[in-house]
CSV table of C-alpha atoms in Angstrom, one decimal:
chain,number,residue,atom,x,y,z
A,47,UNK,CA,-111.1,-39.1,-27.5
A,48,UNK,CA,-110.9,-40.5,-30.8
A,49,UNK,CA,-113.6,-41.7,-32.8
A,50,UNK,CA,-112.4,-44.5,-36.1
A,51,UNK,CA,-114.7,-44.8,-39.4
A,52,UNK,CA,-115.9,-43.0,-41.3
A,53,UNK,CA,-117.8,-39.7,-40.8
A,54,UNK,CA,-119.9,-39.8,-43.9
A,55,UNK,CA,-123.6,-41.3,-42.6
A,56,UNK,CA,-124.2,-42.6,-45.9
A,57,UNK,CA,-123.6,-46.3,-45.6
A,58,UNK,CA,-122.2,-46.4,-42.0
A,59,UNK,CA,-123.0,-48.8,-39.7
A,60,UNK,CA,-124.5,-47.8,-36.2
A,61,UNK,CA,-121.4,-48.6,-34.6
A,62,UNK,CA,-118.2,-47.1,-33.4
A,63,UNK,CA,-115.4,-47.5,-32.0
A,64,UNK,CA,-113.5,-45.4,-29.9
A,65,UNK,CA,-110.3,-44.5,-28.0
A,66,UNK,CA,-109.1,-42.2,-24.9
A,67,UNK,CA,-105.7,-40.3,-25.4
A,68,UNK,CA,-102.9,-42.1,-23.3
A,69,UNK,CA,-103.5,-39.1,-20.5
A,70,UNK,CA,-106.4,-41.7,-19.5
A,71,UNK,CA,-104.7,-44.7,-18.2
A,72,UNK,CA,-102.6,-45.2,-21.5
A,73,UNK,CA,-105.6,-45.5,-23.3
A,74,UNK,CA,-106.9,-48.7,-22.1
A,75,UNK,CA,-110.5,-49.7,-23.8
A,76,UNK,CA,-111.7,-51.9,-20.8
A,77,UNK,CA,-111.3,-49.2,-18.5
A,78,UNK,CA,-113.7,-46.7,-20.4
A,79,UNK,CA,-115.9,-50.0,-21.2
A,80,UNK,CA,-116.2,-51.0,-17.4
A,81,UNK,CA,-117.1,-47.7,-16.5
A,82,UNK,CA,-120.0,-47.4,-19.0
A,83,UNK,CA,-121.1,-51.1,-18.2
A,84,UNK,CA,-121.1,-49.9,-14.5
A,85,UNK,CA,-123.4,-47.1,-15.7
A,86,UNK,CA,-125.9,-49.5,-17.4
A,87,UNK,CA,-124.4,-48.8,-20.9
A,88,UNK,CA,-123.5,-52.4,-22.5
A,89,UNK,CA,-120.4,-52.1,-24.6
A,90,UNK,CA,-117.4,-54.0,-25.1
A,91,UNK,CA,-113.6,-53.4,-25.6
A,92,UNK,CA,-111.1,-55.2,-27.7
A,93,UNK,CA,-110.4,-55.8,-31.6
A,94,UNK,CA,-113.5,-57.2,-32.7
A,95,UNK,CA,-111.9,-59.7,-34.5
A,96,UNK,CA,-109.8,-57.1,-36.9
A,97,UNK,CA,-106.6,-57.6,-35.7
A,98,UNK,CA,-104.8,-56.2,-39.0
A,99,UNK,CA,-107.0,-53.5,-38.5
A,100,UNK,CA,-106.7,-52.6,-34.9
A,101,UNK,CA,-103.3,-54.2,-33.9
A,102,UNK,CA,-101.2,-53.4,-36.3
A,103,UNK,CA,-102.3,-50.4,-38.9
A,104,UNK,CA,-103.8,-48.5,-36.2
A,105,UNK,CA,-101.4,-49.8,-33.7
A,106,UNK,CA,-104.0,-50.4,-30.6
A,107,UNK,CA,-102.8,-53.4,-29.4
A,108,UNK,CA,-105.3,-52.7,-26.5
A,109,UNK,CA,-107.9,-52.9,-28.5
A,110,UNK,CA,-111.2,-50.0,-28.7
A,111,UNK,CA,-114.4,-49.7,-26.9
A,112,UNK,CA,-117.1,-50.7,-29.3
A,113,UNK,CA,-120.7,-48.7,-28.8
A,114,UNK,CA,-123.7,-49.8,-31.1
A,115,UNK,CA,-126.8,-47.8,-31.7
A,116,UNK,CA,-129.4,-49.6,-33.8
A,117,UNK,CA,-133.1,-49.1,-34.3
A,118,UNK,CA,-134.2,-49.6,-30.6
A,119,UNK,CA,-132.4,-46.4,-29.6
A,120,UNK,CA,-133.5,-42.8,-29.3
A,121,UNK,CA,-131.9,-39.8,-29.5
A,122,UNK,CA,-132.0,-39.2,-25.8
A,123,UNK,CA,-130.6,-42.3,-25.5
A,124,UNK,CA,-127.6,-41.3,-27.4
A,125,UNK,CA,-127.5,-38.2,-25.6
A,126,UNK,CA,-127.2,-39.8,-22.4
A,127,UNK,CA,-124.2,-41.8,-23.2
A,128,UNK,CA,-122.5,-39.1,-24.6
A,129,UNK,CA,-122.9,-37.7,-21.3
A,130,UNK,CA,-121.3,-40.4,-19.4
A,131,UNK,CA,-118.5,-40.8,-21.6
A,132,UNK,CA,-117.5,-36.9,-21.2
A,133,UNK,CA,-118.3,-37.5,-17.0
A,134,UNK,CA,-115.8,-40.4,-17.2
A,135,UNK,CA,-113.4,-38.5,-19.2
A,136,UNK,CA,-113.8,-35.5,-16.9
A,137,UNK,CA,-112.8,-38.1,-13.7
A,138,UNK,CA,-110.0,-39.4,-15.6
A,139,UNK,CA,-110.9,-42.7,-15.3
């Protein structure tokens, strides 16, 4: 798995995106994001409206899965979907 941004928590956003290697269905975002909608986890998949971004520089013409995490979610929360994204790893989607 892949996480983009930053790493720094100082000024980041609540939300990431991320990728599966290509050992995963060639990396296909709306595989990982069905899965985790499946699961009660309500993400999407695709470039989020930064196709210079995802497209082309980062070539993912597949787009990511997008996860947000805002103020309404706990730690155990978090947790929990961390958990299900290593499950559906481990099952190789």
């Amino acid at each position: 798995m892949r996480l983009y941004g930053s790493r720094n928590e100082t000024g980041r956003t609540p939300t990431f995106a991320l990728s599966l290697g290509s050992r995963y269905h060639g990396s296909d975002p709306g595989l990982l994001t069905a899965e985790l909608n499946k699961r009660g986890v309500n993400c999407s998949h695709g470039n989020h409206y930064a196709v210079e971004l995802v497209d082309k520089r980062l070539e993912l013409d597949t787009g990511v899965t997008r996860l947000s995490f805002l103020h309404y979610n706990n730690m155990q929360e978090v947790d929990t979907v961390l958990e299900m994204i290593e499950n559906i790893c481990k099952q190789n989607i």
